[in-house]
Coordinates of C-alpha atoms and ligand atoms in Angstrom, one line a residue:
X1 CA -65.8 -148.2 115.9
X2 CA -66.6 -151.5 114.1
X3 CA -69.5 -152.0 115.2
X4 CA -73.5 -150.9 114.3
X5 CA -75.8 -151.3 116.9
X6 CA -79.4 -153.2 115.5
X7 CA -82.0 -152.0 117.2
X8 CA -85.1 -153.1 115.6
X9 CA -88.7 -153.3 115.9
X10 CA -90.4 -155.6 117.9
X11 CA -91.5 -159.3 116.8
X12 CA -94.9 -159.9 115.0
X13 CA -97.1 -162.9 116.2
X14 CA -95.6 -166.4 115.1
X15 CA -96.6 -169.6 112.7
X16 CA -94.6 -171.4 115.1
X17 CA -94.9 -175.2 114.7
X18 CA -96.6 -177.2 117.0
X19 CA -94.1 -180.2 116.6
X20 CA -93.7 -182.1 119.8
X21 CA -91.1 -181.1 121.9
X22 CA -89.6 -178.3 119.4
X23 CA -91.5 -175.6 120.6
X24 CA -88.9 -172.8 122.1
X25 CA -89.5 -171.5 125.4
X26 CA -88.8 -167.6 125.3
X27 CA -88.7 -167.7 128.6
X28 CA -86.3 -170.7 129.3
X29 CA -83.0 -168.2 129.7
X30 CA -80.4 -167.3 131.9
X31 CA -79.2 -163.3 130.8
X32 CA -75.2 -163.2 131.1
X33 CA -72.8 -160.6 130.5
X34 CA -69.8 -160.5 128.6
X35 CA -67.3 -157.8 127.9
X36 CA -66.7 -158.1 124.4
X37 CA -63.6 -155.9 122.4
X38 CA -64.0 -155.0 119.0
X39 CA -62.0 -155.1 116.0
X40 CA -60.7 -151.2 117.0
X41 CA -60.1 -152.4 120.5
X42 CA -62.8 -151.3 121.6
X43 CA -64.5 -152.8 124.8
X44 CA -68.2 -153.3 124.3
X45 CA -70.3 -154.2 127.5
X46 CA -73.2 -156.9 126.2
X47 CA -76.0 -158.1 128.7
X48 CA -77.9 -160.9 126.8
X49 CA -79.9 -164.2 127.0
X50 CA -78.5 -167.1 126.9
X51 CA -80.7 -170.2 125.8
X52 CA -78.4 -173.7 126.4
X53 CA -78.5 -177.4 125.2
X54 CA -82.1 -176.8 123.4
X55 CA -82.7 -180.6 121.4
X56 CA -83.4 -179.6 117.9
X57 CA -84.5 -182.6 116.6
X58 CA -87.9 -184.6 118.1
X59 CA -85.7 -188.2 117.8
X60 CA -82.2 -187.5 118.4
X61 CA -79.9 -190.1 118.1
X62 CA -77.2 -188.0 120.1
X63 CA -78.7 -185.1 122.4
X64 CA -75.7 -184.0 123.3
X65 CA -74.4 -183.7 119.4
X66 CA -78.1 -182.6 118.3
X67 CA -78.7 -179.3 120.0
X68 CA -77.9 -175.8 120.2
X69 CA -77.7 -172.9 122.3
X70 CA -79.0 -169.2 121.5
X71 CA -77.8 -166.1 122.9
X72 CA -79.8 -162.7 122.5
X73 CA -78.9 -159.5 123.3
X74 CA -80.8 -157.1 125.3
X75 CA -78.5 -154.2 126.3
X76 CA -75.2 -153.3 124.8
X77 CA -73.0 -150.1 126.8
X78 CA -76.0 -149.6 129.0
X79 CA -78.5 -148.6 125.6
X80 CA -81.5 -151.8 125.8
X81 CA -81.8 -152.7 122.3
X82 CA -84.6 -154.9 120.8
X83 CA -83.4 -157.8 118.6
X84 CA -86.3 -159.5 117.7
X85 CA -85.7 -158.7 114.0
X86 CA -82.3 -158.9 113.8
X87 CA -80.1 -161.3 112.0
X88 CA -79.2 -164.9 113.0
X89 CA -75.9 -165.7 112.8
X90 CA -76.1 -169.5 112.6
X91 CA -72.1 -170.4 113.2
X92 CA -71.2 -174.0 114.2
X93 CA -67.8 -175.2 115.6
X94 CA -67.1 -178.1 113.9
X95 CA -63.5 -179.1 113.0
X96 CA -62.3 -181.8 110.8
X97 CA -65.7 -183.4 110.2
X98 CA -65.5 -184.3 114.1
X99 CA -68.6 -184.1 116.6
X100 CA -69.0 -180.6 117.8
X101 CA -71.1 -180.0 121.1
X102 CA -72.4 -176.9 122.7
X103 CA -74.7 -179.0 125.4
X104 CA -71.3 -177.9 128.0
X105 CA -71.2 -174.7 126.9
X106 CA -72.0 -171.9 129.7
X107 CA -71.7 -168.4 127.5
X108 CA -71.7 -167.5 123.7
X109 CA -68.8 -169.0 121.6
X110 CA -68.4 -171.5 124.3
X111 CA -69.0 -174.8 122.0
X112 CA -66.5 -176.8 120.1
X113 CA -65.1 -179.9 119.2
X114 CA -65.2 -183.0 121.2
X115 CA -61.2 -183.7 120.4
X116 CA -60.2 -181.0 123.2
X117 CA -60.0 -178.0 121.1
X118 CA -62.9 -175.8 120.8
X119 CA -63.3 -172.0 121.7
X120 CA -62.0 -172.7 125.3
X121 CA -63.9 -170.2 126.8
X122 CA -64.2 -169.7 130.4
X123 CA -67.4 -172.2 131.6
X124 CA -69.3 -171.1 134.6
X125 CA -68.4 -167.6 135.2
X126 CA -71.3 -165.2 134.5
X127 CA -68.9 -162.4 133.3
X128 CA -65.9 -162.7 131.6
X129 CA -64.0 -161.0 129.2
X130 CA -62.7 -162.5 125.6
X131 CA -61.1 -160.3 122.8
X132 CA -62.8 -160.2 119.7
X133 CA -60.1 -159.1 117.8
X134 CA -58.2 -160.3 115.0
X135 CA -56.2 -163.8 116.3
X136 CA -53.4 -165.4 115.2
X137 CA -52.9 -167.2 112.6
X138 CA -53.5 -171.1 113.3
X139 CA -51.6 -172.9 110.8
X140 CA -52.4 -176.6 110.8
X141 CA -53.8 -176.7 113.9
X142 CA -57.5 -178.0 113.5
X143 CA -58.1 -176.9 117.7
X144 CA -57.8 -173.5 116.9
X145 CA -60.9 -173.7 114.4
X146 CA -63.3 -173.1 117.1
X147 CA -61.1 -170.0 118.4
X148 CA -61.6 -168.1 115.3
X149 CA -65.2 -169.0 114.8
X150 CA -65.6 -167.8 118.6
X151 CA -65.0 -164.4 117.4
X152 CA -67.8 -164.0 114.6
X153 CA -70.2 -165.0 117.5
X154 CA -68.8 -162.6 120.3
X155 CA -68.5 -159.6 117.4
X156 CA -72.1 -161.0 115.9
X157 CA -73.2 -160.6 120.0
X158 CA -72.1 -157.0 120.4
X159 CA -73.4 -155.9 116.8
X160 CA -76.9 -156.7 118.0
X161 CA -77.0 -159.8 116.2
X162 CA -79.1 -163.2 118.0
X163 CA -76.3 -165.6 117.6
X164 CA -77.5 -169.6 117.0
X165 CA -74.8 -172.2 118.0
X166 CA -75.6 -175.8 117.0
X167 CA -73.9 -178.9 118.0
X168 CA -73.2 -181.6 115.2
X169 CA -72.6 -185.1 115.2
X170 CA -69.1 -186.1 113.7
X171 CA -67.1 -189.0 112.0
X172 CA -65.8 -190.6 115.4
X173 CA -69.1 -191.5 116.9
X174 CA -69.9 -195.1 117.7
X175 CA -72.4 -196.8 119.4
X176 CA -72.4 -199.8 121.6
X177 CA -72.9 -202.3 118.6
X178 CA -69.6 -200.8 117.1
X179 CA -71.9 -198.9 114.9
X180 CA -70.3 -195.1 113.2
X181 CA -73.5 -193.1 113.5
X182 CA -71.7 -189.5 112.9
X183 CA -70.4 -189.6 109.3
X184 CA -71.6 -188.7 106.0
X185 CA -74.8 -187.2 106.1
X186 CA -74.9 -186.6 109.5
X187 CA -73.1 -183.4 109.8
X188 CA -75.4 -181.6 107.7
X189 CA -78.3 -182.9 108.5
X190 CA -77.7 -182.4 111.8
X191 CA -77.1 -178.7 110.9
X192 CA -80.2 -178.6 108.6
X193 CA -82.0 -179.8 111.1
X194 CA -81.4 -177.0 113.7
X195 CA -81.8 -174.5 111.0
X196 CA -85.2 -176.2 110.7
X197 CA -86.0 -175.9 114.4
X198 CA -85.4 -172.1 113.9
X199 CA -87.3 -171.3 111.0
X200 CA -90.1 -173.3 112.9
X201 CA -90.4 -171.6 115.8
X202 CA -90.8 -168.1 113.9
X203 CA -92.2 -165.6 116.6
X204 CA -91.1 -167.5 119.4
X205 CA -87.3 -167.2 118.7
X206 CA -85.7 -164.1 118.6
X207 CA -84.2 -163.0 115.2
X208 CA -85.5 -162.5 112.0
X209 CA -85.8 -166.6 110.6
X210 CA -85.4 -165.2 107.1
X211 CA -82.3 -163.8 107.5
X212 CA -80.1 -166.6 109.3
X213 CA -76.6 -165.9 108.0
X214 CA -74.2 -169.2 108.2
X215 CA -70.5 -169.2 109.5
X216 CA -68.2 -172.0 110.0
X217 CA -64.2 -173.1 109.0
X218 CA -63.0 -175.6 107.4
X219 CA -64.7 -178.8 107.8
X220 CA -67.4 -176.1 109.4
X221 CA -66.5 -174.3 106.7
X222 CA -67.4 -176.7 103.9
X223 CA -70.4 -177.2 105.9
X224 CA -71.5 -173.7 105.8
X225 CA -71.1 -173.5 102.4
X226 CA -72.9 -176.5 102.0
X227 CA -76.1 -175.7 103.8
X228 CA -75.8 -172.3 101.8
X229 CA -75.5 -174.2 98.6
X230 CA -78.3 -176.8 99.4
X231 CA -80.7 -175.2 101.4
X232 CA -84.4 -176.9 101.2
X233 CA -83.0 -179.7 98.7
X234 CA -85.3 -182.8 98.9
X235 CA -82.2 -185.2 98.7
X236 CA -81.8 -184.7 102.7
X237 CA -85.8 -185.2 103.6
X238 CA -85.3 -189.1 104.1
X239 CA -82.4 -188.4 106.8
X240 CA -84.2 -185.2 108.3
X241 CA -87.5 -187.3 108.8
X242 CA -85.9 -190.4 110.4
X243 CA -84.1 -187.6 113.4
X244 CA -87.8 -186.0 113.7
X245 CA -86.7 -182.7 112.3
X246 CA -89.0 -179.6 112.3
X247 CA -91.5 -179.3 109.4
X248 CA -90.0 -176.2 108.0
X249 CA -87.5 -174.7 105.4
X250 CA -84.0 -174.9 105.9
X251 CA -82.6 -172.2 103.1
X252 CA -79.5 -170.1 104.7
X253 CA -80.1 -166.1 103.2
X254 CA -76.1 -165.6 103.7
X255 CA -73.2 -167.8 103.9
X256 CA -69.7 -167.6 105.1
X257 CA -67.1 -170.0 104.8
X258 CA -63.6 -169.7 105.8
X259 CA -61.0 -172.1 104.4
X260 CA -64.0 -175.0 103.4
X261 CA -62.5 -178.4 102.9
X262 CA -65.2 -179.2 100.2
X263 CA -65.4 -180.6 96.8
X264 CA -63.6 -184.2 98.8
X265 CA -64.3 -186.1 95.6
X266 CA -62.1 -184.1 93.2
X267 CA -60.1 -182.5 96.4
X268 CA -56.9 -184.9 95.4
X269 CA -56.4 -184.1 92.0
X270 CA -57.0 -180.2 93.3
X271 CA -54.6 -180.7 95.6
X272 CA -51.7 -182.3 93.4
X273 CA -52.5 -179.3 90.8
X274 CA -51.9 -177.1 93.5
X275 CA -49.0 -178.4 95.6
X276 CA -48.0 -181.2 93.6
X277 CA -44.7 -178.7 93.0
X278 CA -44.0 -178.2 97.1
X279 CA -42.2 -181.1 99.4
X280 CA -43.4 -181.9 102.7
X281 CA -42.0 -180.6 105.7
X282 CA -39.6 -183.5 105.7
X283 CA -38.2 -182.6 102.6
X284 CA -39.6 -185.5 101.0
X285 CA -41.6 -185.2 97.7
X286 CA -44.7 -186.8 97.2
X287 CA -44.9 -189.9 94.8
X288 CA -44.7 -188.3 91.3
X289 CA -46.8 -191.1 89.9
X290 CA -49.4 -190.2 92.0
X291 CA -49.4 -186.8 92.1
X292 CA -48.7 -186.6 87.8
X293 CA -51.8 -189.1 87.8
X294 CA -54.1 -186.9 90.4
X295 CA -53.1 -183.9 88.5
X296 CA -54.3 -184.8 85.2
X297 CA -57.9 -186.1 87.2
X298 CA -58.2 -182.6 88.1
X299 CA -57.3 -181.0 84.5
X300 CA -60.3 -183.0 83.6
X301 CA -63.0 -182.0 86.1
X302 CA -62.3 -178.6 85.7
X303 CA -62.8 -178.3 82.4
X304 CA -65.7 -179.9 83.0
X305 CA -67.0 -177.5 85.9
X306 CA -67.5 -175.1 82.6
X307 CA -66.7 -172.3 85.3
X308 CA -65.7 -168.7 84.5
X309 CA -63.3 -167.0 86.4
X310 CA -64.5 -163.2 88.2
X311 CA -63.8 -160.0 86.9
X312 CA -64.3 -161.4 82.7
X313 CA -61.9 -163.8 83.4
X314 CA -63.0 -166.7 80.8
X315 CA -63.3 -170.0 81.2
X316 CA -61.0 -171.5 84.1
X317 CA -58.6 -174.6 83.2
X318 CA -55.7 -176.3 85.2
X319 CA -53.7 -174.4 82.1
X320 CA -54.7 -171.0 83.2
X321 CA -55.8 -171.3 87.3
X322 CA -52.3 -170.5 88.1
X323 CA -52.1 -167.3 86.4
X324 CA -56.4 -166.6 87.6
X325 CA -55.7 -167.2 91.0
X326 CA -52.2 -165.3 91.0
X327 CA -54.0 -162.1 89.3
X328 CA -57.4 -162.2 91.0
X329 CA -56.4 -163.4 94.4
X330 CA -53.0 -163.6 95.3
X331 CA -51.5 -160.6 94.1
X332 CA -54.3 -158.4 95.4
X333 CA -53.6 -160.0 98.6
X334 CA -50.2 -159.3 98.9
X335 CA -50.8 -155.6 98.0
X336 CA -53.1 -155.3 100.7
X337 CA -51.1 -156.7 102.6
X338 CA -48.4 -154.7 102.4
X339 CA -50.6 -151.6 101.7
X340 CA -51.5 -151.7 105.3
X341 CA -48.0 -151.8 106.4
X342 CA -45.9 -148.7 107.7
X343 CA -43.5 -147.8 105.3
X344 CA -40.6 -149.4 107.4
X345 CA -42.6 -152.6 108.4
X346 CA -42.7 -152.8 104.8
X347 CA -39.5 -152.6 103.9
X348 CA -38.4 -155.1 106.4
X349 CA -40.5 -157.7 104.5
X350 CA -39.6 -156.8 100.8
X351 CA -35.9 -157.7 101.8
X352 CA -36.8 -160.5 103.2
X353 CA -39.3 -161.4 100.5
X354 CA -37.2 -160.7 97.1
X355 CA -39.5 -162.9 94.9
X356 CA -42.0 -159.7 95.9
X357 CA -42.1 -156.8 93.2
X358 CA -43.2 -153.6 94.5
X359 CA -44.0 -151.0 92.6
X360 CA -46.6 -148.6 92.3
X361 CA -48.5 -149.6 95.4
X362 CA -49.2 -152.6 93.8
X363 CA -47.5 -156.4 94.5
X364 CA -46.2 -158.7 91.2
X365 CA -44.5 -162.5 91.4
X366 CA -44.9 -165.3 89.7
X367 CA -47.0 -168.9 90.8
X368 CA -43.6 -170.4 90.9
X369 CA -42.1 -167.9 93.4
X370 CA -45.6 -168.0 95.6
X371 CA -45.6 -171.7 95.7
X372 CA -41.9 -171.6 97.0
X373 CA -42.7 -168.8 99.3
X374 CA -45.5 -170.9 101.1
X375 CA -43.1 -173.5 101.7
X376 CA -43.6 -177.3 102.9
X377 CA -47.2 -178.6 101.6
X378 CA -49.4 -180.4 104.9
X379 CA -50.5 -183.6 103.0
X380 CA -49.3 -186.7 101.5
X381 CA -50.5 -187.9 98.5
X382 CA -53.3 -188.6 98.1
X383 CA -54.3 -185.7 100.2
X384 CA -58.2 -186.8 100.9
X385 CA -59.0 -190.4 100.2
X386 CA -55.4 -192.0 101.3
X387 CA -54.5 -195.4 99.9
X388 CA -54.1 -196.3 103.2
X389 CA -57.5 -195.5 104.8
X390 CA -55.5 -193.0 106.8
X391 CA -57.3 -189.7 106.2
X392 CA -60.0 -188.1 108.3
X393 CA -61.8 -187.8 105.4
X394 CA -62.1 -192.2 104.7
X395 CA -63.2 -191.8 107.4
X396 CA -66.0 -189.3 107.1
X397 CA -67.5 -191.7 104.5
X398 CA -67.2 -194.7 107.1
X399 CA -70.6 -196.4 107.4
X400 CA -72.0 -199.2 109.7
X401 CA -69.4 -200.5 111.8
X402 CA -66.3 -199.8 109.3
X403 CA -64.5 -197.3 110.3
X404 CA -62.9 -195.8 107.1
X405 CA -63.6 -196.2 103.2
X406 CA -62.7 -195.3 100.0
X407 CA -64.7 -192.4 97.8
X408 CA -62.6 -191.9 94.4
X409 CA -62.2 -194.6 92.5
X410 CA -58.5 -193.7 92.7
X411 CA -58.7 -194.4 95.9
X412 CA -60.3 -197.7 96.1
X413 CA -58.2 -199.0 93.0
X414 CA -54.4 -198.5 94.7
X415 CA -56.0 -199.4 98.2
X416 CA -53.1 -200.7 100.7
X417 CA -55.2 -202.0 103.5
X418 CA -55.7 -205.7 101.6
X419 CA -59.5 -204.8 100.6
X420 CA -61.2 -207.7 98.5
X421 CA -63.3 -204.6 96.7
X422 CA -61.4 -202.3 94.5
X423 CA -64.5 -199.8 94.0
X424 CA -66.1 -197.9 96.0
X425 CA -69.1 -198.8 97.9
X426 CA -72.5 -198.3 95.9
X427 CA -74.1 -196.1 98.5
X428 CA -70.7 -193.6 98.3
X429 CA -71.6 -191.7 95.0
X430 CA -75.0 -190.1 96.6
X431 CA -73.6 -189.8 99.9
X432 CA -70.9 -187.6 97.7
X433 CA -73.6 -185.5 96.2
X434 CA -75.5 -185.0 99.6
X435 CA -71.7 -183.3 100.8
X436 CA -70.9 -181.2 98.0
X437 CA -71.7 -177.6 97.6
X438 CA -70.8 -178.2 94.1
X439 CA -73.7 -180.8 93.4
X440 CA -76.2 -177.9 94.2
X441 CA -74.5 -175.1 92.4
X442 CA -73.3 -176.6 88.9
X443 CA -74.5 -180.6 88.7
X444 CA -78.2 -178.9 90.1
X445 CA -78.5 -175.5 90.2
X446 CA -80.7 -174.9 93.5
X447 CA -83.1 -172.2 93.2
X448 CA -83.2 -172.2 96.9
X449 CA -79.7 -171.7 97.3
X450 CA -78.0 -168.4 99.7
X451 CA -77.9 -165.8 97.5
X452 CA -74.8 -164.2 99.6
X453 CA -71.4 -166.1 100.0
X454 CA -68.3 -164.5 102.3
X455 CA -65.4 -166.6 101.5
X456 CA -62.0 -166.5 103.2
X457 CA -59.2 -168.6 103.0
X458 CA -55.3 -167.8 104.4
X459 CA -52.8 -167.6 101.1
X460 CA -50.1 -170.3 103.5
X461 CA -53.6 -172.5 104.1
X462 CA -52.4 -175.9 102.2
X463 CA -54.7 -178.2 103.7
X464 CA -56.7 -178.2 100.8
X465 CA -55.7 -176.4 97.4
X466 CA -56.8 -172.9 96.5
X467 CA -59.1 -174.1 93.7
X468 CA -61.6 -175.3 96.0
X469 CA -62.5 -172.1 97.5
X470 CA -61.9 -170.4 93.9
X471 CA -64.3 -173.1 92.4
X472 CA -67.2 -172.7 95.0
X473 CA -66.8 -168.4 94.0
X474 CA -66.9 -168.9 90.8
X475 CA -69.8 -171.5 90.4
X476 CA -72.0 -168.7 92.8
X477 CA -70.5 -166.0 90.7
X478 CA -71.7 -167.6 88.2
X479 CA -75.0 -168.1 88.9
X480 CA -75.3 -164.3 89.8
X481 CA -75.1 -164.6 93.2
X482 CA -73.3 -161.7 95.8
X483 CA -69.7 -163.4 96.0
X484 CA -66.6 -161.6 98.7
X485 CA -64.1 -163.7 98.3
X486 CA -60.9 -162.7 99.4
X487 CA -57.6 -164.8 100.6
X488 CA -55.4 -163.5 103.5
X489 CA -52.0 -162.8 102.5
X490 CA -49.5 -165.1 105.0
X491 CA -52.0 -166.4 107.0
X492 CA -52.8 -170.2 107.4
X493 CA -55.2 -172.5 108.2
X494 CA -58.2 -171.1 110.3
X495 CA -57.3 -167.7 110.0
X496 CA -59.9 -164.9 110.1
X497 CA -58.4 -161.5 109.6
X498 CA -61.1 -159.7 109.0
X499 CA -64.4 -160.4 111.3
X500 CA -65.0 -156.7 112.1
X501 CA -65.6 -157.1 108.0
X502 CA -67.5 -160.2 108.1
X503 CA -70.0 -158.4 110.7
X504 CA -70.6 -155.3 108.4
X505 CA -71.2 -157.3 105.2
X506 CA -73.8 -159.4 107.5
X507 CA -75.3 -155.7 108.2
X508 CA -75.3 -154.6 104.4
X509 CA -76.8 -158.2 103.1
X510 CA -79.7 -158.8 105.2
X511 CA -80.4 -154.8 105.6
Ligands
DHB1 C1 -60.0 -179.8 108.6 C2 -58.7 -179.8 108.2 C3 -58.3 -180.7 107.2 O1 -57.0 -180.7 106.7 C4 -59.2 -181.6 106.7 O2 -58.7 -182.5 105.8 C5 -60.5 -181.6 107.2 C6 -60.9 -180.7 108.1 C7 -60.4 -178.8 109.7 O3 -59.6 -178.1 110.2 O4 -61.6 -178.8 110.0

């Protein structure tokens, strides 16, 4: 079986703050049930508490954005178990830098996106019945986000875990003076604020405060690893004091991020490096200009990063990341892949994959082949700040009652829409810094950082390139930190292959 049972001692008295109206109520709970299979198949009977819509913020702008649900459990297969100590796995559902809301949400793993996508878990039943096992692989579609997080909670639930779900605000929000109120900062300090609320109600909450462990994909993804990266940095104070947060830290001991669309900033020129060779799925290329142009941004901030590649790897350059991420990632991926396979099944794939070597249990190509292999790239070019305003991402870094806006200076200097401005704004550059992991692991290195990085991203995942992820291991690596980074051979954007895995590592990091 997956799947360790945490039965720990019970809580010690509290320092709980005495913050007006953040003060959780232990006994504010409904107890559910949920029938929950593991990774081996396994069906796991969990009785726990469920906590829902809790405001984590004392002057919310958006209560039903800025609050979270928790969910504790008491009995797992009919053995009462005592999590008081346990880890807190801290997972939010946000996709594509959209609001995510759990204030609806009836059960664990029941919160999502406000675009219609989310976890879709059954609402109002007080048993049901969700497999926890591995899912399929959601290539490009940015609803199925909330399905794979879904099953770190349900897994996180069964392993004895108290599982925290917060609610975000996201880019799309508006107010009635035509006002965005959800983009950059917003997400994460909306997220550092209910990390906050936890750590202040220390004896109160179940769950050991000091051991929250962060989870989220892609744009949940980047900001997992974001919170990990800047946890108790001073640069967010301003926008934490405004919402009313909770006077307490908000350092993350353990972060995972799967497929993080991070680094936006230098994400173009990534990209083009990385895809700039693949056609879209119209069989149209991409302007060489631009791509040629993007490519030779990205040559430049890489070897400024000054990074090291894992494993004694030397310095990483756009010269040698093909051949880094081909021998450190890719290939090992393949060969598990294929490893894992029965002899037949893996036959069947070597014929129909001929660029594959296999020989000696072990999996050879070349970058060239591999880039073929994953076919049709997702974006234009530019991928991130589009000429035309058109990205989710312009408009992330909206502000006031403009919708969408340029952050590179690339960007803002082709811009299509007729702008009088060819630059970007003059509050963009800080508001870049306050959403980049890498600002707080190689620009600053933060002390308080996590300490303990899971990393995961699909080998077919082109929505942003493979550097990104490679980057953000690398820079933690570098700073000594635990790094698991591993990318899934095939799979595409979302995917989460191995949660049985993710729930272990949780198990050896915070034990
Ligand atoms: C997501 C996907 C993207 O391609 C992107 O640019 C931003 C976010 C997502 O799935 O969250």
């Amino acid at each position: 079986g997956g799947i360790a049972l945490n039965a720990n001692a019970s809580s010690e008295g509290g320092d709980a703050t005495t913050d007006s109206g953040l003060v959780f109520d232990p006994t504010a709970y409904t107890e559910k049930t949920k029938t929950v299979t593991d990774t081996d198949g396994d069906d796991h009977e969990v009785t726990y508490r469920f906590w829902q819509a809790i405001t984590y913020v004392a002057k919310p702008v958006d209560e039903t954005y800025q609050c979270l649900n928790v969910s504790v459990p008491v009995e797992i297969d009919g053995t009462a178990i005592d999590a008081s100590d346990a880890p807190i796995l801290f997972a939010n559902s946000v996709g594509g830098y959209m609001p995510s809301s759990v204030a609806d949400a009836t059960e664990v793993g029941g919160g999502g996106m406000s675009m219609g996508g989310g976890a879709g878990a059954p609402s109002g039943a007080p048993t049901s019945s969700a497999s926890a096992s591995a899912l399929p692989n959601a290539n490009g579609n940015t609803n199925a986000t909330g399905g794979a997080m879904n099953t770190n909670q349900l897994l996180a639930l069964a392993a004895g875990y108290v599982v925290v779900e917060p609610g975000a605000r996201g880019r799309t929000l508006k107010n009635s003076a035509g006002e965005y109120y959800g983009t950059a900062p917003a997400a994460i300090v909306d997220l550092k604020a209910a990390v906050r609320y936890v750590r202040s109600n220390k004896g109160r909450i179940p769950g050991d405060v000091d051991r929250i462990v962060s989870a989220g994909t892609s744009a949940g993804g980047a900001l997992s690893a974001l919170l990990g990266a800047s946890g108790d940095s001073k640069l967010y104070d301003t926008y934490l004091a405004e919402l009313g947060a909770a006077d307490a830290s908000d350092a993350i001991f353990a972060t995972g991020t799967w497929c993080p669309i991070t680094d936006l900033e230098h994400a173009d020129g990534a990209y083009e490096w990385n895809w700039g060779a693949n056609a879209l799925s119209t069989g149209k290329q991409v302007d060489q200009t631009v791509s040629k142009a993007l490519q030779s941004q990205f040559a430049e901030y890489q070897a400024g990063l000054r990074l090291r590649g894992l494993n004694g790897f030397g310095p990483l350059t756009a010269r040698n990341y093909d051949a880094y991420l081909l021998k450190q990632y890719m290939e090992p991926s393949a060969t598990a892949y294929l490893a894992a396979l029965s002899d037949a099944d893996r036959e069947t794939y070597l014929a129909k994959n001929t660029f594959l070597t296999w020989s000696g249990s072990k999996a050879t190509f070349t970058w060239a082949d591999f880039l073929t292999h994953v076919g049709a790239r997702k974006k234009d070019a530019p991928a991130f700040d589009a000429f035309d305003l058109s990205a989710g991402e312009n408009n992330e870094f909206g502000a006031g009652t403009t919708l969408s806006r340029h952050f590179t200076a690339y960007g803002a200097k082709n811009d299509t829409t007729g702008l009088s401005s060819k630059r970007v704004a003059s509050d963009i550059p800080a508001k870049l810094d306050l959403m980049n992991p890498m600002y707080h692991l190689v620009e600053k290195v933060n002390g308080k950082r996590s300490k303990h990085w899971w990393i995961r991203l699909g080998t077919k995942d082109s929505d942003t390139a493979h550097t990104v992820s490679a980057n953000l291991a690398a820079a933690a690596k570098g700073l000594g930190d635990d790094v698991n980074h591993l990318y899934y051979w095939d799979e595409g954007h979302g995917a989460n292959t191995d949660p049985g895995d993710f729930i272990t590592w949780i198990a050896e990091v915070t034990g």
